Amino acid sequence: KQEVTQIPAALSVPEGENLVLNCSFTDSAIYNLQWFRQDPGKGLTSLLLIQSSQREQTSGRLNASLDKSSGRSTLYIAASQPGDSATYLCAVCGANSKLTFGKGITLSVRP
Amino acid sequence: ETGVTQSPTHLIKTRGQQVTLRCSSQSGHNTVSWYQQALGQGPQFIFQYYREEENGRGNFPPRFSGLQFPNYSSELNVNALELDDSALYLCASSLSGVGEQYFGPGTRLTVT
């Protein structure tokens, strides 16, 4: 059974800091991994998708890496801003086509 | 290009009642997946529909059922509502079962 872990559950940083959010998963047999952002009470916004054959993806200030063999992914956020405050969820897509999510990391960027 | 839409936005039901939630997939997407997100938790996979057929199901009882229509929109039906069914219900569409999934804004269901 696939399990996805995101630690810590919450993070508070000052504006401008570069930060790394971690995600680990137990079963390396995945098709892809997605990082999402969720604002309070809202749906999920897809940030980056990494296919199982890829090592990283970049979009603006965001960079996500994937090490499938060790079951790890990181989301790097450069020059954080108060508008980045949200919950960040990672999810892996397995052979049964379902996404398995972590519980998320709630990020607060202080002005 | 129209994104994923869900209706209604909010819903309050009484224990034992039945509810139907609706989802319109993003244009061109033939796959719809439904997730339940309890407060403070990550979303849990309920089931997926691909071209009107169920294509995978999570650990949810049979009182959770669904449909996908020829235009690829979808419904989630929940019978005999329980208090623990209170959650945010999310719908996602994709070009295939393992493709990038795009989520709608969700339906907040409260069961009293």
PDB file of C-alpha atoms in Angstrom:
ATOM      1  CA  LYS A   1       0.000   0.000   0.000  1.00  0.00           C
ATOM      2  CA  GLN A   2       1.418   3.361  -1.036  1.00  0.00           C
ATOM      3  CA  GLU A   3       1.994   5.849   1.776  1.00  0.00           C
ATOM      4  CA  VAL A   4       3.056   9.457   1.303  1.00  0.00           C
ATOM      5  CA  THR A   5       4.617  11.460   4.108  1.00  0.00           C
ATOM      6  CA  GLN A   6       5.215  15.198   4.324  1.00  0.00           C
ATOM      7  CA  ILE A   7       7.185  16.548   7.255  1.00  0.00           C
ATOM      8  CA  PRO A   8       6.923  18.992   8.945  1.00  0.00           C
ATOM      9  CA  ALA A   9       3.181  19.617   9.002  1.00  0.00           C
ATOM     10  CA  ALA A  10       3.710  23.369   9.235  1.00  0.00           C
ATOM     11  CA  LEU A  11       6.473  25.828   8.427  1.00  0.00           C
ATOM     12  CA  SER A  12       6.871  29.560   9.056  1.00  0.00           C
ATOM     13  CA  VAL A  13       9.585  31.556   7.282  1.00  0.00           C
ATOM     14  CA  PRO A  14      10.413  35.241   6.737  1.00  0.00           C
ATOM     15  CA  GLU A  15       9.792  36.768   3.350  1.00  0.00           C
ATOM     16  CA  GLY A  16      12.633  36.328   0.876  1.00  0.00           C
ATOM     17  CA  GLU A  17      13.878  33.025   2.230  1.00  0.00           C
ATOM     18  CA  ASN A  18      14.544  30.097  -0.098  1.00  0.00           C
ATOM     19  CA  LEU A  19      12.887  26.949   1.200  1.00  0.00           C
ATOM     20  CA  VAL A  20      12.569  23.251   0.538  1.00  0.00           C
ATOM     21  CA  LEU A  21       9.469  21.151   1.150  1.00  0.00           C
ATOM     22  CA  ASN A  22       9.993  17.402   1.424  1.00  0.00           C
ATOM     23  CA  CYS A  23       7.848  14.475   0.370  1.00  0.00           C
ATOM     24  CA  SER A  24       8.561  10.759   0.743  1.00  0.00           C
ATOM     25  CA  PHE A  25       6.692   7.727  -0.574  1.00  0.00           C
ATOM     26  CA  THR A  26       6.983   4.030   0.138  1.00  0.00           C
ATOM     27  CA  ASP A  27       6.355   2.376  -3.264  1.00  0.00           C
ATOM     28  CA  SER A  28       8.647   3.450  -6.106  1.00  0.00           C
ATOM     29  CA  ALA A  29       6.345   1.956  -8.782  1.00  0.00           C
ATOM     30  CA  ILE A  30       4.780   5.273  -9.779  1.00  0.00           C
ATOM     31  CA  TYR A  31       3.779   6.877 -13.052  1.00  0.00           C
ATOM     32  CA  ASN A  32       4.300  10.436 -11.883  1.00  0.00           C
ATOM     33  CA  LEU A  33       4.349  12.790  -8.911  1.00  0.00           C
ATOM     34  CA  GLN A  34       2.432  16.050  -8.667  1.00  0.00           C
ATOM     35  CA  TRP A  35       2.821  18.990  -6.333  1.00  0.00           C
ATOM     36  CA  PHE A  36      -0.309  20.982  -5.554  1.00  0.00           C
ATOM     37  CA  ARG A  37      -1.127  24.174  -3.720  1.00  0.00           C
ATOM     38  CA  GLN A  38      -4.311  24.526  -1.690  1.00  0.00           C
ATOM     39  CA  ASP A  39      -5.629  27.758  -0.221  1.00  0.00           C
ATOM     40  CA  PRO A  40      -7.964  27.462   2.806  1.00  0.00           C
ATOM     41  CA  GLY A  41     -11.312  25.926   1.855  1.00  0.00           C
ATOM     42  CA  LYS A  42     -10.419  25.832  -1.822  1.00  0.00           C
ATOM     43  CA  GLY A  43      -9.611  23.224  -4.445  1.00  0.00           C
ATOM     44  CA  LEU A  44      -6.149  22.130  -5.531  1.00  0.00           C
ATOM     45  CA  THR A  45      -3.972  24.023  -7.992  1.00  0.00           C
ATOM     46  CA  SER A  46      -1.447  21.912  -9.863  1.00  0.00           C
ATOM     47  CA  LEU A  47       2.060  23.376  -9.547  1.00  0.00           C
ATOM     48  CA  LEU A  48       4.344  20.827 -11.159  1.00  0.00           C
ATOM     49  CA  LEU A  49       4.132  17.298 -12.491  1.00  0.00           C
ATOM     50  CA  ILE A  50       7.202  15.072 -12.773  1.00  0.00           C
ATOM     51  CA  GLN A  51       6.978  11.913 -14.849  1.00  0.00           C
ATOM     52  CA  SER A  52       8.643   8.830 -13.371  1.00  0.00           C
ATOM     53  CA  SER A  53      11.404   9.032 -16.004  1.00  0.00           C
ATOM     54  CA  GLN A  54      12.227  12.658 -15.146  1.00  0.00           C
ATOM     55  CA  ARG A  55      14.463  14.046 -12.416  1.00  0.00           C
ATOM     56  CA  GLU A  56      13.090  17.568 -12.094  1.00  0.00           C
ATOM     57  CA  GLN A  57      10.692  20.195 -13.359  1.00  0.00           C
ATOM     58  CA  THR A  58      10.794  23.968 -13.074  1.00  0.00           C
ATOM     59  CA  SER A  59       8.146  26.662 -13.232  1.00  0.00           C
ATOM     60  CA  GLY A  60       9.098  30.217 -12.331  1.00  0.00           C
ATOM     61  CA  ARG A  61      10.350  30.297  -8.742  1.00  0.00           C
ATOM     62  CA  LEU A  62       9.418  26.642  -8.205  1.00  0.00           C
ATOM     63  CA  ASN A  63      11.611  23.625  -8.818  1.00  0.00           C
ATOM     64  CA  ALA A  64      10.583  20.058  -8.033  1.00  0.00           C
ATOM     65  CA  SER A  65      12.920  17.080  -8.016  1.00  0.00           C
ATOM     66  CA  LEU A  66      12.202  13.363  -7.964  1.00  0.00           C
ATOM     67  CA  ASP A  67      14.394  10.497  -6.787  1.00  0.00           C
ATOM     68  CA  LYS A  68      12.197   7.510  -7.476  1.00  0.00           C
ATOM     69  CA  SER A  69      14.640   4.908  -6.210  1.00  0.00           C
ATOM     70  CA  SER A  70      14.819   6.487  -2.765  1.00  0.00           C
ATOM     71  CA  GLY A  71      11.137   7.454  -2.718  1.00  0.00           C
ATOM     72  CA  ARG A  72      11.741  11.180  -2.299  1.00  0.00           C
ATOM     73  CA  SER A  73      10.702  14.448  -3.880  1.00  0.00           C
ATOM     74  CA  THR A  74      11.445  18.039  -2.949  1.00  0.00           C
ATOM     75  CA  LEU A  75       9.742  21.274  -3.880  1.00  0.00           C
ATOM     76  CA  TYR A  76      12.111  24.239  -3.846  1.00  0.00           C
ATOM     77  CA  ILE A  77      10.597  27.726  -3.573  1.00  0.00           C
ATOM     78  CA  ALA A  78      12.965  30.585  -4.306  1.00  0.00           C
ATOM     79  CA  ALA A  79      12.632  34.047  -2.751  1.00  0.00           C
ATOM     80  CA  SER A  80       9.429  33.251  -0.860  1.00  0.00           C
ATOM     81  CA  GLN A  81       6.633  35.844  -0.737  1.00  0.00           C
ATOM     82  CA  PRO A  82       3.609  36.275   1.575  1.00  0.00           C
ATOM     83  CA  GLY A  83       1.422  35.215  -1.367  1.00  0.00           C
ATOM     84  CA  ASP A  84       3.093  31.794  -1.246  1.00  0.00           C
ATOM     85  CA  SER A  85       1.348  31.115   2.079  1.00  0.00           C
ATOM     86  CA  ALA A  86      -0.824  28.034   1.538  1.00  0.00           C
ATOM     87  CA  THR A  87      -0.826  24.269   2.059  1.00  0.00           C
ATOM     88  CA  TYR A  88       1.410  22.325  -0.302  1.00  0.00           C
ATOM     89  CA  LEU A  89       0.486  18.732  -1.072  1.00  0.00           C
ATOM     90  CA  CYS A  90       2.415  16.107  -2.953  1.00  0.00           C
ATOM     91  CA  ALA A  91       0.703  13.152  -4.587  1.00  0.00           C
ATOM     92  CA  VAL A  92       1.969  10.078  -6.413  1.00  0.00           C
ATOM     93  CA  CYS A  93       0.097   8.328  -9.215  1.00  0.00           C
ATOM     94  CA  GLY A  94       0.333   4.547  -9.108  1.00  0.00           C
ATOM     95  CA  ALA A  95      -0.589   1.675 -11.430  1.00  0.00           C
ATOM     96  CA  ASN A  96      -4.251   1.824 -10.401  1.00  0.00           C
ATOM     97  CA  SER A  97      -4.445   5.409 -11.701  1.00  0.00           C
ATOM     98  CA  LYS A  98      -5.220   6.883  -8.311  1.00  0.00           C
ATOM     99  CA  LEU A  99      -3.386   9.744  -6.663  1.00  0.00           C
ATOM    100  CA  THR A 100      -2.154   9.044  -3.137  1.00  0.00           C
ATOM    101  CA  PHE A 101      -1.652  12.264  -1.202  1.00  0.00           C
ATOM    102  CA  GLY A 102       0.378  13.320   1.773  1.00  0.00           C
ATOM    103  CA  LYS A 103      -1.310  15.399   4.475  1.00  0.00           C
ATOM    104  CA  GLY A 104       0.355  18.545   3.234  1.00  0.00           C
ATOM    105  CA  ILE A 105       2.698  21.185   4.620  1.00  0.00           C
ATOM    106  CA  THR A 106       1.089  24.458   5.704  1.00  0.00           C
ATOM    107  CA  LEU A 107       3.460  27.265   4.798  1.00  0.00           C
ATOM    108  CA  SER A 108       3.298  30.734   6.283  1.00  0.00           C
ATOM    109  CA  VAL A 109       5.567  33.428   4.824  1.00  0.00           C
ATOM    110  CA  ARG A 110       5.898  36.388   7.201  1.00  0.00           C
ATOM    111  CA  PRO A 111       6.254  39.887   5.692  1.00  0.00           C
TER     112      PRO A 111
ATOM    113  CA  GLU B   1     -10.536  26.554 -22.339  1.00  0.00           C
ATOM    114  CA  THR B   2     -12.980  25.925 -19.485  1.00  0.00           C
ATOM    115  CA  GLY B   3     -11.579  24.481 -16.266  1.00  0.00           C
ATOM    116  CA  VAL B   4     -13.144  21.883 -13.993  1.00  0.00           C
ATOM    117  CA  THR B   5     -16.375  23.059 -12.388  1.00  0.00           C
ATOM    118  CA  GLN B   6     -18.332  21.548  -9.507  1.00  0.00           C
ATOM    119  CA  SER B   7     -21.793  22.123  -8.111  1.00  0.00           C
ATOM    120  CA  PRO B   8     -23.080  22.926  -5.635  1.00  0.00           C
ATOM    121  CA  THR B   9     -20.425  24.879  -3.726  1.00  0.00           C
ATOM    122  CA  HIS B  10     -21.848  24.086  -0.325  1.00  0.00           C
ATOM    123  CA  LEU B  11     -24.448  21.616   0.882  1.00  0.00           C
ATOM    124  CA  ILE B  12     -25.974  20.773   4.245  1.00  0.00           C
ATOM    125  CA  LYS B  13     -27.717  17.420   4.665  1.00  0.00           C
ATOM    126  CA  THR B  14     -29.143  15.381   7.509  1.00  0.00           C
ATOM    127  CA  ARG B  15     -27.831  11.954   8.499  1.00  0.00           C
ATOM    128  CA  GLY B  16     -29.549   9.215   6.473  1.00  0.00           C
ATOM    129  CA  GLN B  17     -30.289  11.426   3.473  1.00  0.00           C
ATOM    130  CA  GLN B  18     -28.881  11.021  -0.023  1.00  0.00           C
ATOM    131  CA  VAL B  19     -26.804  13.568  -1.960  1.00  0.00           C
ATOM    132  CA  THR B  20     -25.660  14.051  -5.563  1.00  0.00           C
ATOM    133  CA  LEU B  21     -22.609  16.124  -6.427  1.00  0.00           C
ATOM    134  CA  ARG B  22     -21.791  17.174  -9.982  1.00  0.00           C
ATOM    135  CA  CYS B  23     -18.598  17.790 -11.910  1.00  0.00           C
ATOM    136  CA  SER B  24     -17.890  19.095 -15.396  1.00  0.00           C
ATOM    137  CA  SER B  25     -14.504  18.050 -16.713  1.00  0.00           C
ATOM    138  CA  GLN B  26     -12.050  20.315 -18.462  1.00  0.00           C
ATOM    139  CA  SER B  27     -12.585  20.535 -22.211  1.00  0.00           C
ATOM    140  CA  GLY B  28     -11.086  17.534 -24.003  1.00  0.00           C
ATOM    141  CA  HIS B  29     -10.601  15.442 -20.842  1.00  0.00           C
ATOM    142  CA  ASN B  30     -12.176  11.968 -20.804  1.00  0.00           C
ATOM    143  CA  THR B  31     -11.240  10.890 -17.279  1.00  0.00           C
ATOM    144  CA  VAL B  32     -12.773  12.069 -14.016  1.00  0.00           C
ATOM    145  CA  SER B  33     -11.633  11.158 -10.510  1.00  0.00           C
ATOM    146  CA  TRP B  34     -13.370  11.911  -7.220  1.00  0.00           C
ATOM    147  CA  TYR B  35     -11.649  12.528  -3.882  1.00  0.00           C
ATOM    148  CA  GLN B  36     -12.827  13.125  -0.326  1.00  0.00           C
ATOM    149  CA  GLN B  37     -10.831  15.522   1.847  1.00  0.00           C
ATOM    150  CA  ALA B  38     -11.554  15.624   5.566  1.00  0.00           C
ATOM    151  CA  LEU B  39     -10.393  18.651   7.538  1.00  0.00           C
ATOM    152  CA  GLY B  40      -6.642  18.674   8.001  1.00  0.00           C
ATOM    153  CA  GLN B  41      -6.089  15.606   5.843  1.00  0.00           C
ATOM    154  CA  GLY B  42      -4.932  14.936   2.312  1.00  0.00           C
ATOM    155  CA  PRO B  43      -7.563  13.966  -0.274  1.00  0.00           C
ATOM    156  CA  GLN B  44      -8.572  10.288  -0.373  1.00  0.00           C
ATOM    157  CA  PHE B  45      -9.334   8.604  -3.704  1.00  0.00           C
ATOM    158  CA  ILE B  46     -12.970   7.498  -4.064  1.00  0.00           C
ATOM    159  CA  PHE B  47     -13.110   6.302  -7.686  1.00  0.00           C
ATOM    160  CA  GLN B  48     -12.242   7.159 -11.261  1.00  0.00           C
ATOM    161  CA  TYR B  49     -14.293   7.074 -14.470  1.00  0.00           C
ATOM    162  CA  TYR B  50     -12.808   6.704 -17.927  1.00  0.00           C
ATOM    163  CA  ARG B  51     -15.127   6.958 -20.931  1.00  0.00           C
ATOM    164  CA  GLU B  52     -18.201   6.215 -18.814  1.00  0.00           C
ATOM    165  CA  GLU B  53     -16.740   3.110 -17.126  1.00  0.00           C
ATOM    166  CA  GLU B  54     -15.445   2.871 -13.554  1.00  0.00           C
ATOM    167  CA  ASN B  55     -11.646   2.574 -13.750  1.00  0.00           C
ATOM    168  CA  GLY B  56     -10.506   2.043 -10.195  1.00  0.00           C
ATOM    169  CA  ARG B  57     -12.001   2.486  -6.739  1.00  0.00           C
ATOM    170  CA  GLY B  58     -10.609   3.356  -3.346  1.00  0.00           C
ATOM    171  CA  ASN B  59     -11.627   2.039   0.083  1.00  0.00           C
ATOM    172  CA  PHE B  60     -15.107   3.506   0.164  1.00  0.00           C
ATOM    173  CA  PRO B  61     -18.335   1.560   0.817  1.00  0.00           C
ATOM    174  CA  PRO B  62     -20.869   0.832  -1.955  1.00  0.00           C
ATOM    175  CA  ARG B  63     -23.118   3.669  -0.785  1.00  0.00           C
ATOM    176  CA  PHE B  64     -20.639   5.877  -2.650  1.00  0.00           C
ATOM    177  CA  SER B  65     -21.465   5.500  -6.328  1.00  0.00           C
ATOM    178  CA  GLY B  66     -20.878   7.452  -9.474  1.00  0.00           C
ATOM    179  CA  LEU B  67     -21.677   8.013 -13.098  1.00  0.00           C
ATOM    180  CA  GLN B  68     -19.939   9.497 -16.087  1.00  0.00           C
ATOM    181  CA  PHE B  69     -21.965  10.842 -19.006  1.00  0.00           C
ATOM    182  CA  PRO B  70     -21.166  10.858 -22.744  1.00  0.00           C
ATOM    183  CA  ASN B  71     -19.943  14.461 -22.459  1.00  0.00           C
ATOM    184  CA  TYR B  72     -17.547  13.216 -19.709  1.00  0.00           C
ATOM    185  CA  SER B  73     -19.236  15.135 -16.916  1.00  0.00           C
ATOM    186  CA  SER B  74     -19.737  13.093 -13.772  1.00  0.00           C
ATOM    187  CA  GLU B  75     -21.861  12.645 -10.672  1.00  0.00           C
ATOM    188  CA  LEU B  76     -20.986  11.364  -7.218  1.00  0.00           C
ATOM    189  CA  ASN B  77     -23.892   9.922  -5.259  1.00  0.00           C
ATOM    190  CA  VAL B  78     -23.762   9.150  -1.558  1.00  0.00           C
ATOM    191  CA  ASN B  79     -26.617   7.265   0.092  1.00  0.00           C
ATOM    192  CA  ALA B  80     -27.458   6.927   3.783  1.00  0.00           C
ATOM    193  CA  LEU B  81     -25.265   9.876   4.777  1.00  0.00           C
ATOM    194  CA  GLU B  82     -23.225   9.590   7.965  1.00  0.00           C
ATOM    195  CA  LEU B  83     -21.700  12.350  10.068  1.00  0.00           C
ATOM    196  CA  ASP B  84     -18.213  11.254   8.944  1.00  0.00           C
ATOM    197  CA  ASP B  85     -19.151  11.983   5.331  1.00  0.00           C
ATOM    198  CA  SER B  86     -18.769  15.684   6.140  1.00  0.00           C
ATOM    199  CA  ALA B  87     -15.830  16.769   3.987  1.00  0.00           C
ATOM    200  CA  LEU B  88     -14.690  18.663   0.912  1.00  0.00           C
ATOM    201  CA  TYR B  89     -15.408  16.579  -2.185  1.00  0.00           C
ATOM    202  CA  LEU B  90     -13.034  17.221  -5.046  1.00  0.00           C
ATOM    203  CA  CYS B  91     -13.333  16.275  -8.662  1.00  0.00           C
ATOM    204  CA  ALA B  92     -10.355  16.108 -11.018  1.00  0.00           C
ATOM    205  CA  SER B  93     -10.199  15.601 -14.749  1.00  0.00           C
ATOM    206  CA  SER B  94      -7.344  14.395 -16.952  1.00  0.00           C
ATOM    207  CA  LEU B  95      -6.587  13.261 -20.476  1.00  0.00           C
ATOM    208  CA  SER B  96      -5.944   9.731 -19.235  1.00  0.00           C
ATOM    209  CA  GLY B  97      -6.003   7.776 -16.010  1.00  0.00           C
ATOM    210  CA  VAL B  98      -2.357   8.528 -15.283  1.00  0.00           C
ATOM    211  CA  GLY B  99      -2.211  12.004 -16.785  1.00  0.00           C
ATOM    212  CA  GLU B 100      -1.852  15.302 -14.980  1.00  0.00           C
ATOM    213  CA  GLN B 101      -4.987  15.885 -12.948  1.00  0.00           C
ATOM    214  CA  TYR B 102      -6.743  19.249 -12.785  1.00  0.00           C
ATOM    215  CA  PHE B 103      -8.989  19.858  -9.813  1.00  0.00           C
ATOM    216  CA  GLY B 104     -12.221  21.742  -9.435  1.00  0.00           C
ATOM    217  CA  PRO B 105     -13.011  24.082  -6.520  1.00  0.00           C
ATOM    218  CA  GLY B 106     -14.773  21.337  -4.556  1.00  0.00           C
ATOM    219  CA  THR B 107     -18.129  20.886  -2.857  1.00  0.00           C
ATOM    220  CA  ARG B 108     -18.251  21.348   0.915  1.00  0.00           C
ATOM    221  CA  LEU B 109     -20.701  18.799   2.357  1.00  0.00           C
ATOM    222  CA  THR B 110     -21.855  19.101   5.953  1.00  0.00           C
ATOM    223  CA  VAL B 111     -23.895  16.268   7.462  1.00  0.00           C
ATOM    224  CA  THR B 112     -25.780  17.084  10.668  1.00  0.00           C
TER     225      THR B 112
END
